[in-house]
mmCIF file of C-alpha atoms in Angstrom:
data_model
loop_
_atom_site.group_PDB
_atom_site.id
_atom_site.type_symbol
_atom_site.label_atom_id
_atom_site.label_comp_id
_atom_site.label_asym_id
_atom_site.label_seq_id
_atom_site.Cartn_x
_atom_site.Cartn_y
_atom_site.Cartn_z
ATOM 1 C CA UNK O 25 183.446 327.178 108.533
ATOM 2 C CA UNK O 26 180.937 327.559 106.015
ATOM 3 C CA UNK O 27 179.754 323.856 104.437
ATOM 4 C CA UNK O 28 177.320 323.190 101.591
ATOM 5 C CA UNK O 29 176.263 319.477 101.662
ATOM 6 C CA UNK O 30 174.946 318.535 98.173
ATOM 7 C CA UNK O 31 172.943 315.242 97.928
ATOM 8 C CA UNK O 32 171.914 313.370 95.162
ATOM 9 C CA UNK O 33 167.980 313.035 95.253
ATOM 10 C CA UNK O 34 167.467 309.944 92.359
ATOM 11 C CA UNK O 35 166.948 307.309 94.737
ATOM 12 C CA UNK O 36 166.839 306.513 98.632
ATOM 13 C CA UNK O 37 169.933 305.853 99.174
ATOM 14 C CA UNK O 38 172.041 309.078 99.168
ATOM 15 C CA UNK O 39 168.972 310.688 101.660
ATOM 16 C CA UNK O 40 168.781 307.607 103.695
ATOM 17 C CA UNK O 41 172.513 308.156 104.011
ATOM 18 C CA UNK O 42 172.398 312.358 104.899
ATOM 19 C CA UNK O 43 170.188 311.667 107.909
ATOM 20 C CA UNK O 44 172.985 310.328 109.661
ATOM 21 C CA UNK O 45 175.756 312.243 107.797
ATOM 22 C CA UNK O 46 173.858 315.691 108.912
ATOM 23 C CA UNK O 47 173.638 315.515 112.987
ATOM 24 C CA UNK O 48 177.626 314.502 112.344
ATOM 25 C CA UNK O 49 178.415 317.698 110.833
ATOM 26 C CA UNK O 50 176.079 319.664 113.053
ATOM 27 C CA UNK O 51 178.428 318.497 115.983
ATOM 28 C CA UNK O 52 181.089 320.375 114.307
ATOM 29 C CA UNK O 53 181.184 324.130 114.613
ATOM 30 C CA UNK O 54 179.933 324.906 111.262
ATOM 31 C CA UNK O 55 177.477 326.692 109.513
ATOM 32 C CA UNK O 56 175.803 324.130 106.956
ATOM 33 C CA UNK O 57 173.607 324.690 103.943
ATOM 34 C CA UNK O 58 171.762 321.156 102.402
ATOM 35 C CA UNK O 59 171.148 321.025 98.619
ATOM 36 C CA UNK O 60 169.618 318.013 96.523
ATOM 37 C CA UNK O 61 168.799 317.920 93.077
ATOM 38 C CA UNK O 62 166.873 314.814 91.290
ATOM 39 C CA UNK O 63 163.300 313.743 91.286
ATOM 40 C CA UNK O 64 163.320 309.887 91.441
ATOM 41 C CA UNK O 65 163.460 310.241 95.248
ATOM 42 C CA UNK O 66 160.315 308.478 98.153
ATOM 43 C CA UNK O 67 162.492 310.204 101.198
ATOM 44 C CA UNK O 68 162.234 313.154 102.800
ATOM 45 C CA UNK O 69 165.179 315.015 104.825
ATOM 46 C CA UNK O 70 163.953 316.291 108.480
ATOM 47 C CA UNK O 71 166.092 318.867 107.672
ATOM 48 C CA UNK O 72 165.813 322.361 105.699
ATOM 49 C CA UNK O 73 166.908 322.535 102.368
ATOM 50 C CA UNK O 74 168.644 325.539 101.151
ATOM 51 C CA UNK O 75 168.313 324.526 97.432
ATOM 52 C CA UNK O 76 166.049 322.003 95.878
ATOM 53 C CA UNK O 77 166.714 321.207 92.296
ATOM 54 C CA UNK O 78 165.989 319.033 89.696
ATOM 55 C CA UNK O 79 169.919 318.556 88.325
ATOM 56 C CA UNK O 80 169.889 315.557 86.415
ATOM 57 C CA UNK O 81 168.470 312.403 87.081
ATOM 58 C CA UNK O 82 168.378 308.876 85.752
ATOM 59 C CA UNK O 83 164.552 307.417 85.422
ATOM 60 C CA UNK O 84 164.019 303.850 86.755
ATOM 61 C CA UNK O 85 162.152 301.793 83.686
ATOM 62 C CA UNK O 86 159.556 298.938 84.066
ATOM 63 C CA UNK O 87 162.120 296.390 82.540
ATOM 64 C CA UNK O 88 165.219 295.838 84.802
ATOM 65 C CA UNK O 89 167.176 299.124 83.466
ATOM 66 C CA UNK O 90 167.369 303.117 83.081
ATOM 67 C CA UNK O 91 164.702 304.865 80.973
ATOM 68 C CA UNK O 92 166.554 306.364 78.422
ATOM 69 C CA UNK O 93 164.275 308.530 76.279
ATOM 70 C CA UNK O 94 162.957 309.597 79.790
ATOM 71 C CA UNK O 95 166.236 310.531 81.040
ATOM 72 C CA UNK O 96 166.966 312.284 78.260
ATOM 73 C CA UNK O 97 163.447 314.134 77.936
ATOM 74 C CA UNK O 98 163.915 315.182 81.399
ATOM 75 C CA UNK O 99 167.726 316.486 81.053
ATOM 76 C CA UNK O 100 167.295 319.737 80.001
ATOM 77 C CA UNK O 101 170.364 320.901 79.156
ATOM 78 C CA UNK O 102 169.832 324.540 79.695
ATOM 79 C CA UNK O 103 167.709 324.697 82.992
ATOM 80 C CA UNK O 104 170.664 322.306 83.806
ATOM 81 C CA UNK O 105 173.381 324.703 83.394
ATOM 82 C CA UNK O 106 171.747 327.156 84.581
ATOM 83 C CA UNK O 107 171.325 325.584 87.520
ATOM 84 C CA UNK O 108 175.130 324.914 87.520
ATOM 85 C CA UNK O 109 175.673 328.627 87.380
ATOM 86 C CA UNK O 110 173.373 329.620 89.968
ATOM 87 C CA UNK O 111 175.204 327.765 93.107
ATOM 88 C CA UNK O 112 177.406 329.958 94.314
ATOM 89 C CA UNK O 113 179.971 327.555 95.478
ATOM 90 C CA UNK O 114 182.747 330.116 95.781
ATOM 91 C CA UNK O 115 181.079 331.266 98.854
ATOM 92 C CA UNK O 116 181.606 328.001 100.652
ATOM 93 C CA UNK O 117 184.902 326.953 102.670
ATOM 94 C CA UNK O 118 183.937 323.232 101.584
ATOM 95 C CA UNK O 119 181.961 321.660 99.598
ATOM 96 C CA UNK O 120 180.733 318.393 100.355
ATOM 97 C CA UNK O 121 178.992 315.874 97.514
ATOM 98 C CA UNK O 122 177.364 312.900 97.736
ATOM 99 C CA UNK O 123 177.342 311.946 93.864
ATOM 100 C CA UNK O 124 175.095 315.505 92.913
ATOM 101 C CA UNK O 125 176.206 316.510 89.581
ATOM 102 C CA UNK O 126 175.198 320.533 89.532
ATOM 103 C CA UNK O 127 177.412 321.090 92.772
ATOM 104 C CA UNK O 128 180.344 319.277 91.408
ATOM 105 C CA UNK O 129 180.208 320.547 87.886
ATOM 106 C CA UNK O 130 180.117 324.194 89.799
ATOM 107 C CA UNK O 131 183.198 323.924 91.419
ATOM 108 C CA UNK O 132 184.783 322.442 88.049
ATOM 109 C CA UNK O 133 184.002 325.224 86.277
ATOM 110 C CA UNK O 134 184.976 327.541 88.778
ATOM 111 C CA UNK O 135 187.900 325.418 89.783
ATOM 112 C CA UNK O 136 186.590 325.080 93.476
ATOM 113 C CA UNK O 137 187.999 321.990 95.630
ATOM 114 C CA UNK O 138 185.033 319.751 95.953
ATOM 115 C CA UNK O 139 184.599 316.708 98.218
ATOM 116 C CA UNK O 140 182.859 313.791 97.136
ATOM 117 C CA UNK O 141 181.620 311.510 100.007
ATOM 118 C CA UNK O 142 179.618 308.928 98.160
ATOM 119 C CA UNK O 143 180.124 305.314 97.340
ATOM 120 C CA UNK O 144 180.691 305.696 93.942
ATOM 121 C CA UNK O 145 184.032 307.395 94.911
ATOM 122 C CA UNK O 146 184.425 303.687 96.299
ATOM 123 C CA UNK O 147 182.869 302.198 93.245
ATOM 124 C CA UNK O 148 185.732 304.160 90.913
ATOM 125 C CA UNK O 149 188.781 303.176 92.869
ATOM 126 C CA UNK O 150 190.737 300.751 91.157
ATOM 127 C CA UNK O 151 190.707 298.244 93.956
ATOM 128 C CA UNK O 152 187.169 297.671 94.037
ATOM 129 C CA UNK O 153 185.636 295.016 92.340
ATOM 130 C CA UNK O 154 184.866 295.247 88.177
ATOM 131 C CA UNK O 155 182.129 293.133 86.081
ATOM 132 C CA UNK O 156 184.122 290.708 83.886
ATOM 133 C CA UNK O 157 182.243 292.467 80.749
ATOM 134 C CA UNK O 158 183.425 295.841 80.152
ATOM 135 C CA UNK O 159 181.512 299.007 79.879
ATOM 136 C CA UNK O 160 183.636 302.193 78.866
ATOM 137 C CA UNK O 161 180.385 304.251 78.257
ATOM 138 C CA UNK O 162 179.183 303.266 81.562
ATOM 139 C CA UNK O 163 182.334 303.631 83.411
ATOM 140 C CA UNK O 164 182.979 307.100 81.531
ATOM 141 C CA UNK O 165 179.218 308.436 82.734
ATOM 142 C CA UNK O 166 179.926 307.249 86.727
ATOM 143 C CA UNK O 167 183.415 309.219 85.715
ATOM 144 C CA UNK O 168 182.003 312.422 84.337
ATOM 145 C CA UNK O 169 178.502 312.677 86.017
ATOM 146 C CA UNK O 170 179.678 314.423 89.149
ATOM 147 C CA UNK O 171 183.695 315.071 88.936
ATOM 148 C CA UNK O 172 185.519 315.664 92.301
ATOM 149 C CA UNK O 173 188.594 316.528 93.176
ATOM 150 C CA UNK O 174 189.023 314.497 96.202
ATOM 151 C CA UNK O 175 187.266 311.200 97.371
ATOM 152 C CA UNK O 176 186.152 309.756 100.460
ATOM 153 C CA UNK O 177 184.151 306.603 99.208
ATOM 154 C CA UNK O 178 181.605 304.239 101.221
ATOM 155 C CA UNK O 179 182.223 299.960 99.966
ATOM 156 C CA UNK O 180 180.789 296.715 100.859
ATOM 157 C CA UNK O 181 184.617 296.325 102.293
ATOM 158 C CA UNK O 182 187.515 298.789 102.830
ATOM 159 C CA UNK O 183 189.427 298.211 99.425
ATOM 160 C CA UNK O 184 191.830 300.661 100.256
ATOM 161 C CA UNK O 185 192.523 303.782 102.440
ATOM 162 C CA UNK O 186 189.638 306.409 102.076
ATOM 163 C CA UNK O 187 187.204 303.699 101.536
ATOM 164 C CA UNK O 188 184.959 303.264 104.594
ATOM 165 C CA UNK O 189 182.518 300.471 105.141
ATOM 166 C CA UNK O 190 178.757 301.655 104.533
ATOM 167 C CA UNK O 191 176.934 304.090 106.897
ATOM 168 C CA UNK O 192 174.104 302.215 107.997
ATOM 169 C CA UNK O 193 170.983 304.669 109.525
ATOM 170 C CA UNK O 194 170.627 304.808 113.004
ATOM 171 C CA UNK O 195 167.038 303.102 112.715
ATOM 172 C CA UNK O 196 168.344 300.198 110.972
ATOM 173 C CA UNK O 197 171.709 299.938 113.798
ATOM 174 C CA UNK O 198 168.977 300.251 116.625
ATOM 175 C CA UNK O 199 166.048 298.675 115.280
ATOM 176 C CA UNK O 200 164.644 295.197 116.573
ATOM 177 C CA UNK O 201 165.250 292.416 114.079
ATOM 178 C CA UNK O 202 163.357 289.523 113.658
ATOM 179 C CA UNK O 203 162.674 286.607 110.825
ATOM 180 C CA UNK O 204 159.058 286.779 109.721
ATOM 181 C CA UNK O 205 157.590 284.591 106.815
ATOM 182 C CA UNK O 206 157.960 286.977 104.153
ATOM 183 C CA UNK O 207 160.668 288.492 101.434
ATOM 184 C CA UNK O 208 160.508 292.090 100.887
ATOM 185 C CA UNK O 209 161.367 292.872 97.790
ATOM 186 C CA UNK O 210 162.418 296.464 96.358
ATOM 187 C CA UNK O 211 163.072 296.450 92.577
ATOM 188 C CA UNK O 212 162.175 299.934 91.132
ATOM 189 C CA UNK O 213 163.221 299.064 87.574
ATOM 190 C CA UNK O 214 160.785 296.745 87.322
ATOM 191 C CA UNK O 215 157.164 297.629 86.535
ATOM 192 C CA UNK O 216 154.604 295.785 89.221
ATOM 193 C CA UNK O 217 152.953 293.535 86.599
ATOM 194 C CA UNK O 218 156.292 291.957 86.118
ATOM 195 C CA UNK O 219 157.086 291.354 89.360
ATOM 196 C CA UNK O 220 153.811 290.044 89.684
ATOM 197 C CA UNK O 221 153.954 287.290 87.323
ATOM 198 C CA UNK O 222 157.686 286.518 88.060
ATOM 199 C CA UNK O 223 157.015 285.880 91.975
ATOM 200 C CA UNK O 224 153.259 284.470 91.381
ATOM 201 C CA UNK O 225 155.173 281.274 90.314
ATOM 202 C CA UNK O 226 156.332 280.741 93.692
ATOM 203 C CA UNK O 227 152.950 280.176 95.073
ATOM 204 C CA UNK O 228 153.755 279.480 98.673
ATOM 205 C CA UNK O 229 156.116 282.287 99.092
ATOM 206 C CA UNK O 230 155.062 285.601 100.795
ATOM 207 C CA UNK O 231 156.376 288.563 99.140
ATOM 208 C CA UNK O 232 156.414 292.297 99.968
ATOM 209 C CA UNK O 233 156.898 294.265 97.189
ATOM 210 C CA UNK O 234 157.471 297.656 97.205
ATOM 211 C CA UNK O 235 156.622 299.593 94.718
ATOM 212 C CA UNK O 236 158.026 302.791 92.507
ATOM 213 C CA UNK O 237 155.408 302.934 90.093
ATOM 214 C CA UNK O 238 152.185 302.519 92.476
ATOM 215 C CA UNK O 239 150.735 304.992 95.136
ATOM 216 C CA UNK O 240 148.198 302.570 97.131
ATOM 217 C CA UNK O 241 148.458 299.143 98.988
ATOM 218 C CA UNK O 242 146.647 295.848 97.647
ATOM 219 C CA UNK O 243 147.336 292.019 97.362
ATOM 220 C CA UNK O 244 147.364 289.692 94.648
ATOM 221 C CA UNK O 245 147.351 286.493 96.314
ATOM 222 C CA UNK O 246 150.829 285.794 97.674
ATOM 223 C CA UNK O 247 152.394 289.136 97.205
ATOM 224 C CA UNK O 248 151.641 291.968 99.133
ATOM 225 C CA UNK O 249 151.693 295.453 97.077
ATOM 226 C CA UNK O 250 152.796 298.665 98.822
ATOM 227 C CA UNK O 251 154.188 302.438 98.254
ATOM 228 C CA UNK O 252 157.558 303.197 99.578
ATOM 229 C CA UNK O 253 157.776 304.822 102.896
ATOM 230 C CA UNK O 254 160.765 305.008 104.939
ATOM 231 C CA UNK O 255 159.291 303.758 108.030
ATOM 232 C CA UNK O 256 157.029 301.038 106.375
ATOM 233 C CA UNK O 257 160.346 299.357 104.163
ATOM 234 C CA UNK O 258 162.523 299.802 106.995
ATOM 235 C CA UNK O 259 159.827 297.648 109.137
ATOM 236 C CA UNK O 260 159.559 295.034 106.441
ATOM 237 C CA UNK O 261 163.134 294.407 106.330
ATOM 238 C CA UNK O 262 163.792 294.135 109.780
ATOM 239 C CA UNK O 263 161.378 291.072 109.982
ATOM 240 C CA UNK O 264 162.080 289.627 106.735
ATOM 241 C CA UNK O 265 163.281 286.120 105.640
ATOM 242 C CA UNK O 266 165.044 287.352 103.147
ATOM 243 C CA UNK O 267 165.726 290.357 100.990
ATOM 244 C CA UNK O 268 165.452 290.750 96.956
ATOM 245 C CA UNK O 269 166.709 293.955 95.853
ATOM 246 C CA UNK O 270 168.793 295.789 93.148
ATOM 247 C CA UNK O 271 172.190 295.985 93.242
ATOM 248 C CA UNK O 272 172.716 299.100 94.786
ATOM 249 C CA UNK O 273 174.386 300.201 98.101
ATOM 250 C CA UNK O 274 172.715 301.182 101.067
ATOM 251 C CA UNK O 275 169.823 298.926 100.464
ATOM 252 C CA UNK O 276 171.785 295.347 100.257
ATOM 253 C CA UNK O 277 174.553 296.653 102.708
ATOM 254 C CA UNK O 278 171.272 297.113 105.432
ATOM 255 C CA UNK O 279 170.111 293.852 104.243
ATOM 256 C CA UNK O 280 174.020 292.292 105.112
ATOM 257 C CA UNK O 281 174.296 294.441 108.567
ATOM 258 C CA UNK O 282 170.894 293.329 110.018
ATOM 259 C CA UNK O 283 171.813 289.253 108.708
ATOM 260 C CA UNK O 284 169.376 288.877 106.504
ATOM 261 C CA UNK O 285 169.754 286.539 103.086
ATOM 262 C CA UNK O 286 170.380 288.484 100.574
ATOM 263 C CA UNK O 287 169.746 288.044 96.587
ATOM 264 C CA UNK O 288 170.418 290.823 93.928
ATOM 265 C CA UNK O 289 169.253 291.878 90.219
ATOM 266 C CA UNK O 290 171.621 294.581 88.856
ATOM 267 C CA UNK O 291 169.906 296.991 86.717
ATOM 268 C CA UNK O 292 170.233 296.580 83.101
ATOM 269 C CA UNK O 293 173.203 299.325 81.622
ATOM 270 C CA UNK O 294 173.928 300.368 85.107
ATOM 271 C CA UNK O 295 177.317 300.499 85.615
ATOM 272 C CA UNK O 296 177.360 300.953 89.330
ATOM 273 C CA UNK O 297 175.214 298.340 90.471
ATOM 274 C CA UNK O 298 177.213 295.910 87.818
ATOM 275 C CA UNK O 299 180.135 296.764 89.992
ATOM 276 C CA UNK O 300 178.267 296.441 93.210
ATOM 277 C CA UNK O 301 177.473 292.780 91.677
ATOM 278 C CA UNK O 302 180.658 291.570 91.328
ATOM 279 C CA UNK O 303 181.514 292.883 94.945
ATOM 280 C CA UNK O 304 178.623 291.055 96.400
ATOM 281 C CA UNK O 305 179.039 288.148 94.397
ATOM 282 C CA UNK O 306 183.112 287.879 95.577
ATOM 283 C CA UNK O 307 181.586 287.363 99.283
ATOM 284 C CA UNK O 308 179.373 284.761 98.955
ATOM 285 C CA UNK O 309 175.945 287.080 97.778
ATOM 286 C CA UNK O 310 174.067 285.388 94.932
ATOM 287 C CA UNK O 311 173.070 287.547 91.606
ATOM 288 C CA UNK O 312 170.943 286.840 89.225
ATOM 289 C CA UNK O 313 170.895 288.893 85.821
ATOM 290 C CA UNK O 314 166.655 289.294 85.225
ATOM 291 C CA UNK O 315 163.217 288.269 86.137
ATOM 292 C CA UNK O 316 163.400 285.892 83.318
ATOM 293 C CA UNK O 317 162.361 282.422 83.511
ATOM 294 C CA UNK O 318 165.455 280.688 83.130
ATOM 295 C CA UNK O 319 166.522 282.096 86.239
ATOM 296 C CA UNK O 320 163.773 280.773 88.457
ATOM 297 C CA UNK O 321 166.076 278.175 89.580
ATOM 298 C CA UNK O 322 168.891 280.113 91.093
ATOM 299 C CA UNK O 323 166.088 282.090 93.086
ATOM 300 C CA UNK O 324 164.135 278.823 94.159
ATOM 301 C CA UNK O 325 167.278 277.301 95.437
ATOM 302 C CA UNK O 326 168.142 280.987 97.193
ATOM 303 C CA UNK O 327 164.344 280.664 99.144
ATOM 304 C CA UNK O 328 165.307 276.785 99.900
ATOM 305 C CA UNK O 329 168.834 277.745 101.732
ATOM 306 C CA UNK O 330 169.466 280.055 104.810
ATOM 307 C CA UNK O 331 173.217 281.260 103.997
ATOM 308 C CA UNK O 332 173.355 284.434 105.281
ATOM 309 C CA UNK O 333 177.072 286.531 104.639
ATOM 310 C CA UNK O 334 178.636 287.727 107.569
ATOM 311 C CA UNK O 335 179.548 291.345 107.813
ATOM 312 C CA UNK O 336 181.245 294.138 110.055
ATOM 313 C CA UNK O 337 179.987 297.525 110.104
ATOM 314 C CA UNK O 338 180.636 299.326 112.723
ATOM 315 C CA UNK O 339 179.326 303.103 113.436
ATOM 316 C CA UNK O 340 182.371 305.279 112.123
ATOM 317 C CA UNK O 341 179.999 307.785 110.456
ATOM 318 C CA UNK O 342 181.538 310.701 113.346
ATOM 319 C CA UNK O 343 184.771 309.180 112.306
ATOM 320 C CA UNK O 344 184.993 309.391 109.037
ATOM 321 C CA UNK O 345 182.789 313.086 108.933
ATOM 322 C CA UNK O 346 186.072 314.178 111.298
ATOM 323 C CA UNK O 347 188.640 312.862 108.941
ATOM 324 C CA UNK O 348 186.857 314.807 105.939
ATOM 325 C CA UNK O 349 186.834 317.930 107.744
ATOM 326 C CA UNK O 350 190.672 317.650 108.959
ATOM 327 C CA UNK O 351 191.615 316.900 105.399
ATOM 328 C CA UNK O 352 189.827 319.625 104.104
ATOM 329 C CA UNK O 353 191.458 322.190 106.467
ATOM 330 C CA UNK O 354 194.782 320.534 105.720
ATOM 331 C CA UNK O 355 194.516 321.332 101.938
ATOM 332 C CA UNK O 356 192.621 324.688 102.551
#
């Protein structure tokens, strides 16, 4: 069987996620080709990468939200579909996406059966938790931005059949865990000078902060400045107090698996991690909407407490790469 694996690059998560979603496949008898497309990403696959594109990515702002004149300067709409036309998808037995949008708009177009194993195939189901304030544009762009025609979604919890709990990397399952003195913090929407004078009000705190928009190390006082490397965050984490984060995926559903505190900031007009909020807020996770002042409160009280939300995820990433592959024979 011949498999293309096609990986959304804006971000960690989705490339955090492939390094234990490739050696699953490899066990298979397969012949597999890796694609990403997006530029927004600090991780590198130790894999080879057939095709590396730029497809169409979403740029973090300094605010608490998207870029949108940058997102838009950088979606050119002609490399993109060229791009689109270039993957020869028909050559494939299955095609297997994690949320990439040139891959699944391929096999649209050419009417190809396309597989999306992602958690926003979790995120869409209608079982999953929804913000109480609507978004249609937001819920029609997680809709439209990489179409599939069948789902096999990753959730804080099981909502329903084909939705697994998260894959959490092999160096996070076997790391050593321990509860250090600081918070490590990893809030890409934010520019550093915000997050500066946000956490430099809690004087006695130590924070980590890593950082999107900043290629060297240095301190200001309390906080602790660095670049984002895999190996650097993942060691910060594991002997954290606590964790501050957007409301992503793989990042907070680490942060759950290895008992740490947990306290989220949803990005501003992102649909997705609005959703993830209200899931994390239903079991017991605390969200707060900004770094404004009037929600230094909620995160004082957060550093004061030690609640941490018990979770269950066990290793079923062999299990659920098996299931994908049976289905996909099954419909082939």
């Amino acid at each position: 069987m011949k498999v293309l694996y096609a990986i959304q690059g804006t971000g960690n998560g989705h490339l955090s996620r492939a390094r234990d979603v490739i050696p699953a496949l490899l066990k298979h008898n397969i012949s597999l080709d890796i694609l990403v497309s997006g530029i927004q990403a600090d991780i590198k696959l130790p894999y080879p990468i057939k095709y590396q594109l730029k497809g169409l990515s979403f740029i973090f702002g300094k605010k608490g939200g998207v870029d949108v004149w940058k997102t838009y300067y950088k979606a050119n709409s002609i490399r993109l579909q060229k791009e689109i036309k270039s993957i020869p998808v028909e050559e494939y037995d299955l095609i297997i996406n994690d949320f990439e949008p040139v891959t699944a708009w391929a096999c649209k177009l050419k009417n190809k059966p396309c597989y999306s194993f992602s958690h926003q195939a979790a995120v869409l189901s209608n079982l999953a938790p929804k913000p109480k304030k609507k978004d249609r544009m937001g819920k029609w762009i997680l809709n439209n931005y990489a179409p599939t025609s069948h789902q096999f979604g990753l959730h804080f919890k099981p909502y329903e059949a084909n939705v697994y709990t998260p894959i959490i990397r092999s160096d996070i399952r076997t790391g050593t865990v321990s509860k250090g003195e600081h918070y490590t913090v990893y809030l890409p929407s934010y520019s550093d000078e915000k997050l500066l004078r946000f956490l430099s009000k809690m004087k006695s705190t130590k924070w980590e902060v890593f950082s999107k928009h900043n290629t060297y190390e240095y301190f200001s006082n309390n906080i602790h400045i660095k670049p984002i490397t895999n190996e650097a965050f993942v060691k910060s984490m594991a002997s954290s107090k606590g964790v501050l984060c957007g409301a992503g995926f793989e990042t907070p559903a680490e942060s759950l698996f290895m008992q740490k505190k947990l306290l989220v900031i949803p990005m501003k007009g992102q649909y997705e991690q609005q959703c993830n909020a209200a899931a994390l807020s239903e079991m017991g996770v605390p969200v707060i909407k900004s770094l404004k002042k009037k929600h230094l409160a909620k995160l004082k009280h957060w550093l004061d407490t030690d609640t941490i939300v018990p979770v269950n995820y066990p290793d079923i990433t062999d299990e659920i790469v098996s299931k994908l592959l049976e289905a996909s024979l099954v419909i082939r």
